[in-house]
Coordinates of C-alpha atoms and ligand atoms in Angstrom, one line a residue:
X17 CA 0.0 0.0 0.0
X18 CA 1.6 3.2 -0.8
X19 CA 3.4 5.4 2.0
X20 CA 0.4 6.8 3.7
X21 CA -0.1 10.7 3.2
X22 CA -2.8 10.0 5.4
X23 CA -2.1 9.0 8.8
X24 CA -2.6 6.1 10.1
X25 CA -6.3 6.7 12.2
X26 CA -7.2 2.6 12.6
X27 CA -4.3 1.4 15.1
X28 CA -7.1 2.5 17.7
X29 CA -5.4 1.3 21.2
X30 CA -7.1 -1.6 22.0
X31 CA -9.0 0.3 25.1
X32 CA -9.8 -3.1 26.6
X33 CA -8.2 -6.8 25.5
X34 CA -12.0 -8.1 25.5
X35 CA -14.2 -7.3 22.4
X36 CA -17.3 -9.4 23.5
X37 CA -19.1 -10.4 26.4
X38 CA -21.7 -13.7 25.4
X39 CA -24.8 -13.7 26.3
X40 CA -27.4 -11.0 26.7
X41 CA -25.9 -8.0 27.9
X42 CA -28.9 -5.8 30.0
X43 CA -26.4 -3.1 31.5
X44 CA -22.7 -1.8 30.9
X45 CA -20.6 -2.3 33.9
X46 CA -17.4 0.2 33.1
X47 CA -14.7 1.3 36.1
X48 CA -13.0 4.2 35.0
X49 CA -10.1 5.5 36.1
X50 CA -11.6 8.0 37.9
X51 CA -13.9 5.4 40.0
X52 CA -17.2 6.3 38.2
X53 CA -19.7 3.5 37.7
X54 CA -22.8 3.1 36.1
X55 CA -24.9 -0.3 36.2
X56 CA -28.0 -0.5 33.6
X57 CA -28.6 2.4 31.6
X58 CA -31.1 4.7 33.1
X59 CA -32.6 5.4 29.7
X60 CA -35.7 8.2 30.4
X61 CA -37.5 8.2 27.2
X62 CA -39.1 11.7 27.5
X63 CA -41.4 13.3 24.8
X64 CA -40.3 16.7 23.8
X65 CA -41.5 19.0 20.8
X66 CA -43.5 16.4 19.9
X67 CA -39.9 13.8 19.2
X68 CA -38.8 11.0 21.2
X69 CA -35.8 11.2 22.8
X70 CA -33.4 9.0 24.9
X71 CA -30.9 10.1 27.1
X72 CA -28.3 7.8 29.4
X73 CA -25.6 10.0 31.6
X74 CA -23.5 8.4 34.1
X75 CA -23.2 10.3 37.2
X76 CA -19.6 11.2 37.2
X77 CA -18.3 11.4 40.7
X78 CA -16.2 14.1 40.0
X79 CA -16.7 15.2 37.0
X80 CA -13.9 17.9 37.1
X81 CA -11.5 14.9 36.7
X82 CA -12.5 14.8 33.4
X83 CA -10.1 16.6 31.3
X84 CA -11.6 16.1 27.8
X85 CA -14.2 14.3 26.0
X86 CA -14.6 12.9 22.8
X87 CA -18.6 13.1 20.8
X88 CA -19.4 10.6 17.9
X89 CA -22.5 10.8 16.3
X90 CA -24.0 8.0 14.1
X91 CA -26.7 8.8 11.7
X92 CA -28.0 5.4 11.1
X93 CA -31.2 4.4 8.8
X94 CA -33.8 4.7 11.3
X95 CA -32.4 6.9 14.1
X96 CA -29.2 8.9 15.2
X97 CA -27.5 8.7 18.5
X98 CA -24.7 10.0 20.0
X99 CA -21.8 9.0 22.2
X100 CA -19.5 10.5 24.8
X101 CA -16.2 8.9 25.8
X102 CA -13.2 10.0 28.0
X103 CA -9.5 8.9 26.5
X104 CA -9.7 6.0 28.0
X105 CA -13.5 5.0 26.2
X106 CA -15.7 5.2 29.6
X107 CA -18.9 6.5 28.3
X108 CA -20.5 9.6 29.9
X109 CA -23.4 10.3 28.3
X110 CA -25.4 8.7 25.4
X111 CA -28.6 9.4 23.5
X112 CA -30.6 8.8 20.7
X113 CA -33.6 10.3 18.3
X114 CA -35.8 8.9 16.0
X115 CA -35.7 11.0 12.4
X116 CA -38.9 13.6 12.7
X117 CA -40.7 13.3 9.7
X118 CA -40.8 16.4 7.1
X119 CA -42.4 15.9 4.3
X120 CA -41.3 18.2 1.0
X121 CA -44.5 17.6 -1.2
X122 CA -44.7 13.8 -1.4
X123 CA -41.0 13.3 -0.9
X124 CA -39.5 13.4 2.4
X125 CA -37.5 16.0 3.5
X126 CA -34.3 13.8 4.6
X127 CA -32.3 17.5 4.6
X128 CA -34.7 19.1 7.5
X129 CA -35.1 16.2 9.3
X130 CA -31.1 15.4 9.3
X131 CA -30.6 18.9 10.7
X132 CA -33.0 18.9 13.0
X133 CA -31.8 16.0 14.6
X134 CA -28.2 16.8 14.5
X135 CA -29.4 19.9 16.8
X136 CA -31.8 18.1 18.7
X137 CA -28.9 15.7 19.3
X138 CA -26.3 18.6 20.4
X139 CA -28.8 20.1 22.6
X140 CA -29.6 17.1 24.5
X141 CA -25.7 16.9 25.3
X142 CA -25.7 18.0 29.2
X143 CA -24.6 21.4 28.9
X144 CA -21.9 20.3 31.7
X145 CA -20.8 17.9 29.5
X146 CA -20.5 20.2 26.6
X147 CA -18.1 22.4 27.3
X148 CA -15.6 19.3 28.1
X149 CA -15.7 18.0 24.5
X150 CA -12.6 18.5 22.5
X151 CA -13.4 16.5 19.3
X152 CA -16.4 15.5 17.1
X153 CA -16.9 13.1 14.6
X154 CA -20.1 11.6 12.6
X155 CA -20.6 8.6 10.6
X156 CA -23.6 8.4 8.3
X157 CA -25.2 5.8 5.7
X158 CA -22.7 4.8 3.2
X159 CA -23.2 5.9 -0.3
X160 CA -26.5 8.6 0.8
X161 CA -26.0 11.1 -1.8
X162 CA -26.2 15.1 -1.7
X163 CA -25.2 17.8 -4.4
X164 CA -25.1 21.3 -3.9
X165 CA -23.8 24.5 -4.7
X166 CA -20.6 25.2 -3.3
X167 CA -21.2 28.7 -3.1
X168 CA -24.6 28.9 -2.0
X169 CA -24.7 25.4 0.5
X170 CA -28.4 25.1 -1.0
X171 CA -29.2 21.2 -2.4
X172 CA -29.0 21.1 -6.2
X173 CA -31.0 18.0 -5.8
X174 CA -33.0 15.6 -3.4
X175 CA -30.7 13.5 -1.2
X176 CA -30.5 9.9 -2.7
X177 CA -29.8 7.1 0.0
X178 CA -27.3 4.3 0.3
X179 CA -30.0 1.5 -1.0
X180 CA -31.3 3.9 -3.9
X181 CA -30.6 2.8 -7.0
X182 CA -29.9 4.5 -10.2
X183 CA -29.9 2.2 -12.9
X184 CA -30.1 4.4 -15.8
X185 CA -26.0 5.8 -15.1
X186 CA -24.9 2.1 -14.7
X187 CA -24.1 1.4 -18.6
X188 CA -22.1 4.5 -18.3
X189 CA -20.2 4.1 -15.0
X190 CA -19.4 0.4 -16.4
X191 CA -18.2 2.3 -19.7
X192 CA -15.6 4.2 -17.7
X193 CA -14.6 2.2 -14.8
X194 CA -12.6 -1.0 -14.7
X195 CA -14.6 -4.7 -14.7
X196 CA -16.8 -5.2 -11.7
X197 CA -15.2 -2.4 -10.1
X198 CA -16.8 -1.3 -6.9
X199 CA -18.3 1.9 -8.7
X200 CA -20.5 -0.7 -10.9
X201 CA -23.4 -1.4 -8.9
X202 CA -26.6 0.9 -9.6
X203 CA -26.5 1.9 -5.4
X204 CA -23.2 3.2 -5.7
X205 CA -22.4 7.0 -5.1
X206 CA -20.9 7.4 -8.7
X207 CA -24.3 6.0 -10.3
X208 CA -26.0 8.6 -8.2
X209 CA -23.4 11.4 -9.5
X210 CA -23.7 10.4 -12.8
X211 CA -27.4 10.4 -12.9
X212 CA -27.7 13.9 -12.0
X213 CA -25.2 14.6 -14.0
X214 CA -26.9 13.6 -16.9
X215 CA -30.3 14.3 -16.0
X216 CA -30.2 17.8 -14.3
X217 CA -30.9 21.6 -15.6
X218 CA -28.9 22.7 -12.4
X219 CA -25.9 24.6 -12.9
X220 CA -23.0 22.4 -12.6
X221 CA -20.0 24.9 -12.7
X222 CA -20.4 25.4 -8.6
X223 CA -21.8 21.8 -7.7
X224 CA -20.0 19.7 -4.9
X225 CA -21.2 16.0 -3.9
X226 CA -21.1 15.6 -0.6
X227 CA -22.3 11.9 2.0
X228 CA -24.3 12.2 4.6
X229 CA -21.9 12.4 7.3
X230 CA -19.8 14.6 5.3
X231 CA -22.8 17.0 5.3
X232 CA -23.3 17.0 8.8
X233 CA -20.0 17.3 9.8
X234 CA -20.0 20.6 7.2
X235 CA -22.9 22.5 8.8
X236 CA -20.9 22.1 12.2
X237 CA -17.0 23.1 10.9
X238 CA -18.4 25.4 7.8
X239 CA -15.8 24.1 4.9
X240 CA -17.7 22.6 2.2
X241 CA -17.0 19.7 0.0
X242 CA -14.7 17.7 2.3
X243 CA -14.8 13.9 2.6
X244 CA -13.3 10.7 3.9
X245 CA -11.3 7.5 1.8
X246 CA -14.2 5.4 3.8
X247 CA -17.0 7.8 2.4
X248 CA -15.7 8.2 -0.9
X249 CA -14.8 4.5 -1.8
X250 CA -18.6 4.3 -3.6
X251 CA -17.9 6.9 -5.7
X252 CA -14.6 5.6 -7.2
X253 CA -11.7 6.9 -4.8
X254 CA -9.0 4.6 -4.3
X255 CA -7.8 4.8 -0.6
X256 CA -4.5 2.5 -1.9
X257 CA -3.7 5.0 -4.7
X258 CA -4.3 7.7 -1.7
X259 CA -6.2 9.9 -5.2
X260 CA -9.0 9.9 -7.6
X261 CA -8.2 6.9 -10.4
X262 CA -7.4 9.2 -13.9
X263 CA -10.5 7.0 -15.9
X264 CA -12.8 9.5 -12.8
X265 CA -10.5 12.3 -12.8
X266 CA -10.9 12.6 -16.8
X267 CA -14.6 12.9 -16.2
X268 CA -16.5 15.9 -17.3
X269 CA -17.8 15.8 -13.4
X270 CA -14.5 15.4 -11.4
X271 CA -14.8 19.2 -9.9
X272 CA -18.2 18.2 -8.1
X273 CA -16.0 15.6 -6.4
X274 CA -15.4 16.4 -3.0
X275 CA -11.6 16.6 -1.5
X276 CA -10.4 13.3 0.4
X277 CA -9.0 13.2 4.1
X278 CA -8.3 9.8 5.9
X279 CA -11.3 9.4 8.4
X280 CA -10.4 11.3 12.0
X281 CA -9.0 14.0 10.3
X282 CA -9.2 17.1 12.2
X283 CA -11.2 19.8 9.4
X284 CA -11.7 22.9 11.4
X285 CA -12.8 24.3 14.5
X286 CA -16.5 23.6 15.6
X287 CA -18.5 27.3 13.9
X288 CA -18.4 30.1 16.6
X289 CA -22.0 30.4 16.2
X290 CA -23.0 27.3 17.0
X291 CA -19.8 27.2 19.7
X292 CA -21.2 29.9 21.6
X293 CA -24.8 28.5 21.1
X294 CA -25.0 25.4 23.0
X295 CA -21.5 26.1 24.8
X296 CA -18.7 23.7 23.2
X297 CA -15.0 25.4 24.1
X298 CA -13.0 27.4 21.8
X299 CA -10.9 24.5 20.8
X300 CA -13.3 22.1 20.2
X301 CA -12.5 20.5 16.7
X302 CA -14.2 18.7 14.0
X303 CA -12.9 16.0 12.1
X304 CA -13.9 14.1 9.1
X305 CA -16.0 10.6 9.7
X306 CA -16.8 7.1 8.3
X307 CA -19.6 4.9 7.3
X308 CA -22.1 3.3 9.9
X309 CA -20.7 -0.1 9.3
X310 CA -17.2 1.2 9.9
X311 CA -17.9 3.1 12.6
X312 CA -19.6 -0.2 14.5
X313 CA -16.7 -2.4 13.6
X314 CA -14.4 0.6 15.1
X315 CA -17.1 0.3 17.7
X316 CA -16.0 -3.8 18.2
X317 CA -12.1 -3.1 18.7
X318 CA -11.5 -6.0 16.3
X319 CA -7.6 -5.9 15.3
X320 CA -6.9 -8.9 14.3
X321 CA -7.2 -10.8 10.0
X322 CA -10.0 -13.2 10.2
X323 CA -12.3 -11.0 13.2
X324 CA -15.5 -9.5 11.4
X325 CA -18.6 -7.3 12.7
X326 CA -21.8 -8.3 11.3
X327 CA -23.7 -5.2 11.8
X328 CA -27.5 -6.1 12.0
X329 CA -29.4 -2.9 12.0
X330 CA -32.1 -1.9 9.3
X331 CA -29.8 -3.4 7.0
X332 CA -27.3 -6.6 7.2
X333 CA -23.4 -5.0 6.9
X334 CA -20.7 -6.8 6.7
X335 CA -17.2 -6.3 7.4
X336 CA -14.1 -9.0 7.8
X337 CA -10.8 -7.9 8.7
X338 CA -8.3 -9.0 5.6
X339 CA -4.8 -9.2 4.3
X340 CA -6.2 -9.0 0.9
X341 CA -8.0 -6.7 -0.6
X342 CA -11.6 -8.1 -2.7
X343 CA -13.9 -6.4 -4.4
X344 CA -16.6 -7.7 -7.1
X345 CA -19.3 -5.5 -8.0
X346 CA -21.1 -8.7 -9.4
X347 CA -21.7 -10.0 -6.1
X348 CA -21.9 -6.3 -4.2
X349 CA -17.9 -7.1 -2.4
X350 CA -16.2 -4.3 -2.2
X351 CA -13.3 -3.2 0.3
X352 CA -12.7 -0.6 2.9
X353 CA -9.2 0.6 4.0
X354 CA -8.8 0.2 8.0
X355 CA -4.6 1.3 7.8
X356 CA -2.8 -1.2 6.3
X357 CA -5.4 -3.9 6.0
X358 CA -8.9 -3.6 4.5
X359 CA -12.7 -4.3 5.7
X360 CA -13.6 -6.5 3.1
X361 CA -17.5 -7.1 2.6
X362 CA -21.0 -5.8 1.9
X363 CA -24.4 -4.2 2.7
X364 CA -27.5 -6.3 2.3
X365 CA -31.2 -5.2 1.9
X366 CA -31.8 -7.6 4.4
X367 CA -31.9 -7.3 8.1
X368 CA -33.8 -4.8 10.6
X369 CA -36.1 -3.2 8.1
X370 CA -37.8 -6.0 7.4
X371 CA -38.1 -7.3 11.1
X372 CA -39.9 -3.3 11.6
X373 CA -42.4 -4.2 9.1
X374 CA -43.5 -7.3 10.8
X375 CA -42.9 -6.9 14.5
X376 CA -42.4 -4.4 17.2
X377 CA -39.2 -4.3 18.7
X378 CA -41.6 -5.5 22.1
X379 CA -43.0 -8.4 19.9
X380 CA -39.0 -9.1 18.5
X381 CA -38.4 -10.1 22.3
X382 CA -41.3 -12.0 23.5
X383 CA -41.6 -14.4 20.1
X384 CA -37.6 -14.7 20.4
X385 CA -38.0 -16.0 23.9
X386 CA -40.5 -18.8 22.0
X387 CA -37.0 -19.6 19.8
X388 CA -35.4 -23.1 20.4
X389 CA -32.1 -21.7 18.5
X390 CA -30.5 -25.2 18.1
X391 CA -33.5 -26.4 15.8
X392 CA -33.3 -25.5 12.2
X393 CA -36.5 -23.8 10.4
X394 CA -37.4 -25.5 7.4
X395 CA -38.9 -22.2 6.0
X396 CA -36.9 -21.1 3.2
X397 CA -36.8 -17.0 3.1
X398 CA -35.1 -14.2 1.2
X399 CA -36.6 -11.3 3.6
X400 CA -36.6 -7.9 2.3
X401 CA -37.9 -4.4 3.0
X402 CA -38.9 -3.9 -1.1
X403 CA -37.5 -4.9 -4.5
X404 CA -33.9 -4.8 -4.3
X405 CA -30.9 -6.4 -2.9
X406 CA -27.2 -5.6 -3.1
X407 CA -25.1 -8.7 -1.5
X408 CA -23.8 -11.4 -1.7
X409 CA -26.9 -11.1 -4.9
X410 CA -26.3 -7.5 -6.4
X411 CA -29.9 -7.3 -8.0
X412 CA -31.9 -4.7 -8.1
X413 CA -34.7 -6.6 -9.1
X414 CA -35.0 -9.4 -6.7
X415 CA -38.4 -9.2 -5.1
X416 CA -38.7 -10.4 -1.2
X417 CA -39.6 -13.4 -0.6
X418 CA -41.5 -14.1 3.0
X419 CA -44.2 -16.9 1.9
X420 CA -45.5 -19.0 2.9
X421 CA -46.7 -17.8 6.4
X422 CA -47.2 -20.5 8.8
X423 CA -50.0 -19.8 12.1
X424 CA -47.4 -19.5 14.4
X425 CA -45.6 -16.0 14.5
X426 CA -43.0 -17.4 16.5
X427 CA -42.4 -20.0 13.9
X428 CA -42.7 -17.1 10.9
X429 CA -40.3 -15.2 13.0
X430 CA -37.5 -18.3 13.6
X431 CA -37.6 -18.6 10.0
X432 CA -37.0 -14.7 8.9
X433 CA -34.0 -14.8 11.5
X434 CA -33.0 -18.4 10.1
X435 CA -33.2 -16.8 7.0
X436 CA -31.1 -13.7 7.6
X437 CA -28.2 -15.7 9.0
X438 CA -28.1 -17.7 6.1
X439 CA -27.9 -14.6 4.2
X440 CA -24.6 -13.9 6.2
X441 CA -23.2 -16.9 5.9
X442 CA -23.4 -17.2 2.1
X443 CA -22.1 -13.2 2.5
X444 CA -18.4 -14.8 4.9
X445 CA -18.5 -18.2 2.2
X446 CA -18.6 -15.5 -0.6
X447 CA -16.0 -13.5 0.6
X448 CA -13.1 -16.8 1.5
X449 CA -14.1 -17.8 -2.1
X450 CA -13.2 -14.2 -3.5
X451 CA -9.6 -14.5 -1.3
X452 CA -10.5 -12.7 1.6
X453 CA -8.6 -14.1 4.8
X454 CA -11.0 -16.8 6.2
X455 CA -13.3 -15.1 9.2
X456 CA -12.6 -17.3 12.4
X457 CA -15.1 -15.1 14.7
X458 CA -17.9 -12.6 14.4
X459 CA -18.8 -9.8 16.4
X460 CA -22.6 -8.5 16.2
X461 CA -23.5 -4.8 16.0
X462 CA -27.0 -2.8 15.5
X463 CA -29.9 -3.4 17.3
X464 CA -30.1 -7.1 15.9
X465 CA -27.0 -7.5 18.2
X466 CA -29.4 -7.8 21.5
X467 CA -31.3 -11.0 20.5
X468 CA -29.6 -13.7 21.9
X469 CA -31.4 -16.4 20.3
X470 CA -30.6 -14.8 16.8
X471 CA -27.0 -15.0 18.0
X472 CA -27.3 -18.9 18.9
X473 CA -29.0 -19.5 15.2
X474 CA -26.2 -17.3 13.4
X475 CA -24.1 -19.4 15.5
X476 CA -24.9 -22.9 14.1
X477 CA -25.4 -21.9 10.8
X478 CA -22.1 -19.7 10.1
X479 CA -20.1 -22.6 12.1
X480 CA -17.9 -19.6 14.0
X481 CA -18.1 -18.0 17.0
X482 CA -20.3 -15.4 17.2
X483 CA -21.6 -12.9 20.4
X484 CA -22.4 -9.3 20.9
X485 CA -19.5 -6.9 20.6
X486 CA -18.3 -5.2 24.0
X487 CA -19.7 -1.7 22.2
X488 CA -22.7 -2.3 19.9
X489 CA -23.2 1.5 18.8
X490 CA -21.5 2.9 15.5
X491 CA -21.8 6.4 17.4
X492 CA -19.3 4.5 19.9
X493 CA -16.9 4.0 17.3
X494 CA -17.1 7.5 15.8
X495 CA -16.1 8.8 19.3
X496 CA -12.5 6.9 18.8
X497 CA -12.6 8.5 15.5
X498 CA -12.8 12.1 17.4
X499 CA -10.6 10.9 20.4
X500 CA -8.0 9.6 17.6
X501 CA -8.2 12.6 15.8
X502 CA -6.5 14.9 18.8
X503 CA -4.1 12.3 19.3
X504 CA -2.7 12.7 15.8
X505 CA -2.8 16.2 15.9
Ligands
ADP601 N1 -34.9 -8.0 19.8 C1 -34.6 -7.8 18.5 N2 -34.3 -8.8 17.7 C2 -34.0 -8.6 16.4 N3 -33.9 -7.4 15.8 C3 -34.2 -6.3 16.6 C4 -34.6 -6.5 18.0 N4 -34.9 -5.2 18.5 C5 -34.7 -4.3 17.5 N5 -34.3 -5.0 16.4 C6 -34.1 -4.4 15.1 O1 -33.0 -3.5 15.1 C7 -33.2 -2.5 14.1 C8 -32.7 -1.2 14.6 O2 -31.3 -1.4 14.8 P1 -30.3 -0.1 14.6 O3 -28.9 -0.6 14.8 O4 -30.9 1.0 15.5 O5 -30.7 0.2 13.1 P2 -30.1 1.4 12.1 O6 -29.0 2.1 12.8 O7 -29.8 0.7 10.9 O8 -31.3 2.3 12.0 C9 -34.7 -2.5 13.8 O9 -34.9 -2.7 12.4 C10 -35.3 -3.6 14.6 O10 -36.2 -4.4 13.8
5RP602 O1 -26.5 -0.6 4.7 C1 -26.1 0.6 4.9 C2 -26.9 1.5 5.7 O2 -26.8 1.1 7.0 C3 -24.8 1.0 4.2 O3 -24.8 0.6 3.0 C4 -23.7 0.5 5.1 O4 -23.0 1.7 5.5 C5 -22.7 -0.4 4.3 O5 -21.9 0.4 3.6 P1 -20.3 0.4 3.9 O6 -19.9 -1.1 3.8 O7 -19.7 1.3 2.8 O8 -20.1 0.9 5.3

């Protein structure tokens, strides 16, 4: 891999030797240095302006002890939450918000109600706890879309997300890039680019393409058009080359292309306005961030070739720690740089979203306790949300497939989770057939991660060991992006 210009942000100290703890994990015990404690989360799920809102703080002893503190957001699919960690990744304060729905016509307004919540996020940040934090960093949805005007900040265009598709650009995009490079799958960010590129009146002369997290993190440090090698690996960066490949750079579009940092890269100072606002301190910094799927496996501390995070949120993401690097846009395999080794893996359609439709997250845990794990389900599933799946099948035509429906919900439900995990494991068989370096243990992310009977069926079908990571929240891992970032300086 060529000398790094960037430096190296992934040889995260390993804050603690253990990455799991088996079993279903109701509280987080931590001992910090500076003797706080705090047993289950005291989550007080309050309504305010109409939103729902979490909030866990431990009760620092003393917390002038504290010197700094370190904020990762994560603006998942359904929700964002936050994160506070000290240097030595004790948590002090966490929260969450569900995305309030804006509606622009009949589209929804993803841009008001990503703002809003970024603020409703901040502002439910103790103010005590505020003024300690020294860093911040966000991850968002990988391959979520925006282009705007560079001088104006205004959106040239709706936002498209990471499981949009834009079909129409993929002849092109294959036309340009190498064979089954990353770029040609219809969800990936250069598909989107393209599309608008070809389909939109908008001037073009001042456009920028920015992620989601990218766009976030702009509206708090105020320099547009900045990204990260994690971010930009959908829309054709190559984080080995450390540059643009010259078959993108030759593109018409290469000015809308934003600038690349390694992620946990300081950008700027946190804006004065909003600084003085909610009462961050002067030198509070903002650095650039990652994808959710990143993020959680940052989240997992998992530093050895072989380890992977299975990260079962609204989607199924996975990501295997590798010697080699893959990638095969046939299948949806693509790989992320993590120093001098690479994520290898994928994002599937499958996974939370399609649980949501079904169940409540109430039902999820009574029909679970119904689950004998060690007994296969017969019923044969490809569960999706809608039309559409990305890996290990890269189709966007594949339908779901959730029939037939026995009586039992318990039953239906062993056989959607049966289902998923199969999905997984033909997503880590995939992968050791591409080259990647065989995975030997999984750690589980996302809010899948708390069902311990879907952790016993994963289990016997992958054939490895599998448990809930120490740290389950990508926001988690996005505060060691932010701590990391002040350590490099
Ligand atoms: N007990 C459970 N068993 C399985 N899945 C669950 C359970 N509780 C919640 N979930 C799923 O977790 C998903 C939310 O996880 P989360 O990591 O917050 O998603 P995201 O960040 O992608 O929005 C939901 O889709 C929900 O169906
Ligand atoms: O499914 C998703 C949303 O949660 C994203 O696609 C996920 O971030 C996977 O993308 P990447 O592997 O680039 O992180």
């Amino acid at each position: 891999m060529a000398a790094s210009l960037h430096h190296s942000i992934w040889s995260l100290r390993p804050l603690s030797s253990q990455h799991s703890i088996s079993g279903n994990i109701n509280s987080k015990k931590s001992i910090s240095r500076i003797g706080m404690q705090y047993g289950k989360n005291n989550y007080r799920s309050e309504s305010r302006r109409g939103m729902r809102f979490q909030r866990s703080n431990c009760k620092a002893n003393s917390i002038t002890d504290v010197a700094k503190l370190y904020l990762g957001m994560d603006f998942g699919t359904s929700g964002a939450r936050y994160a506070i960690i000290d240097k030595e990744g004790v948590i002090h304060s966490e929260g969450k918000r569900d995305y309030p729905l804006y509606l622009n016509g009949d589209a929804v307004d993803w841009v008001r109600s990503w703002k809003t919540t970024l603020f409703s996020l901040l502002e439910d940040i103790p103010v005590t706890l505020r003024s300690l934090v020294a860093s911040i960093s966000i991850d968002g949805t990988s391959a979520t879309t925006l282009i705007l005007d560079s001088k104006t900040g205004e959106a040239l265009a709706r936002p498209l997300l990471y499981n949009e598709s834009c079909p129409d650009a993929l002849p092109i995009v294959k036309s340009i890039a190498p064979l089954n490079h990353t770029v040609c799958s219809g969800s990936s960010t250069l598909c989107k680019l393209v599309s608008w590129w070809t389909s939109s009146d908008s001037s073009k002369e001042s456009a920028v393409l920015m992620h989601q997290s990218d766009w976030l993190l702009w509206i708090l440090h105020g320099k547009i058009g900045v990204s990260d090698y994690n971010n930009a690996l959908k829309v054709g960066y190559d984080p080995e080359l450390e540059s643009y490949p010259p078959w993108l750079k030759s593109q018409p579009y290469s000015h809308v292309l934003p600038t690349i940092q390694a992620p946990g890269t300081i950008i700027s100072t946190l804006k004065e306005d909003i600084r003085t606002k909610l009462g961050f301190p002067e030198d509070c910094v903002v650095c650039t961030g990652t994808t959710d799927s990143i993020a959680a496996f940052l989240a997992a501390r998992a530093t050895q070739p072989g380890k992977a995070v299975t990260s079962l949120g609204s989607t199924l993401a996975i990501k295997l720690l590798s010697t080699t690097r893959i990638e095969d846009a046939r299948f949806g395999v693509y790989s992320h740089r993590l120093d001098d080794k690479w994520l290898v893996g994928g994002a599937s359609n499958t996974g939370g979203a399609v649980l949501r439709q079904l169940f409540s997250d109430e039902q999820l845990e009574n029909l679970s306790m119904q689950i004998n794990p060690m007994e296969a389900s017969s019923l044969d599933y490809y569960p999706l949300p809608a039309e559409g799946e990305r890996f290990p099948i890269a189709d966007p035509k594949m339908v779901p497939r959730l029939s037939p429906r026995p009586e039992c919900d318990a039953a239906y439900l062993h056989g959607i989770l049966e289902s998923i995990a199969r999905i997984e494991a033909k997503g880590y068989a995939l992968l050791k057939d591409l080259g990647a370096t065989e995975a030997e243990e999984v750690f589980t992310a996302g809010g899948g991660s708390k069902n311990d009977k879907w952790t016993k069926i994963r289990e016997r079908v992958l054939g490895l060991p599998v448990s809930r990571a120490l740290q389950t929240e990508a926001a988690y891992g996005a505060a060691l992006l932010a701590l990391k970032a002040t350590e490099q300086g």
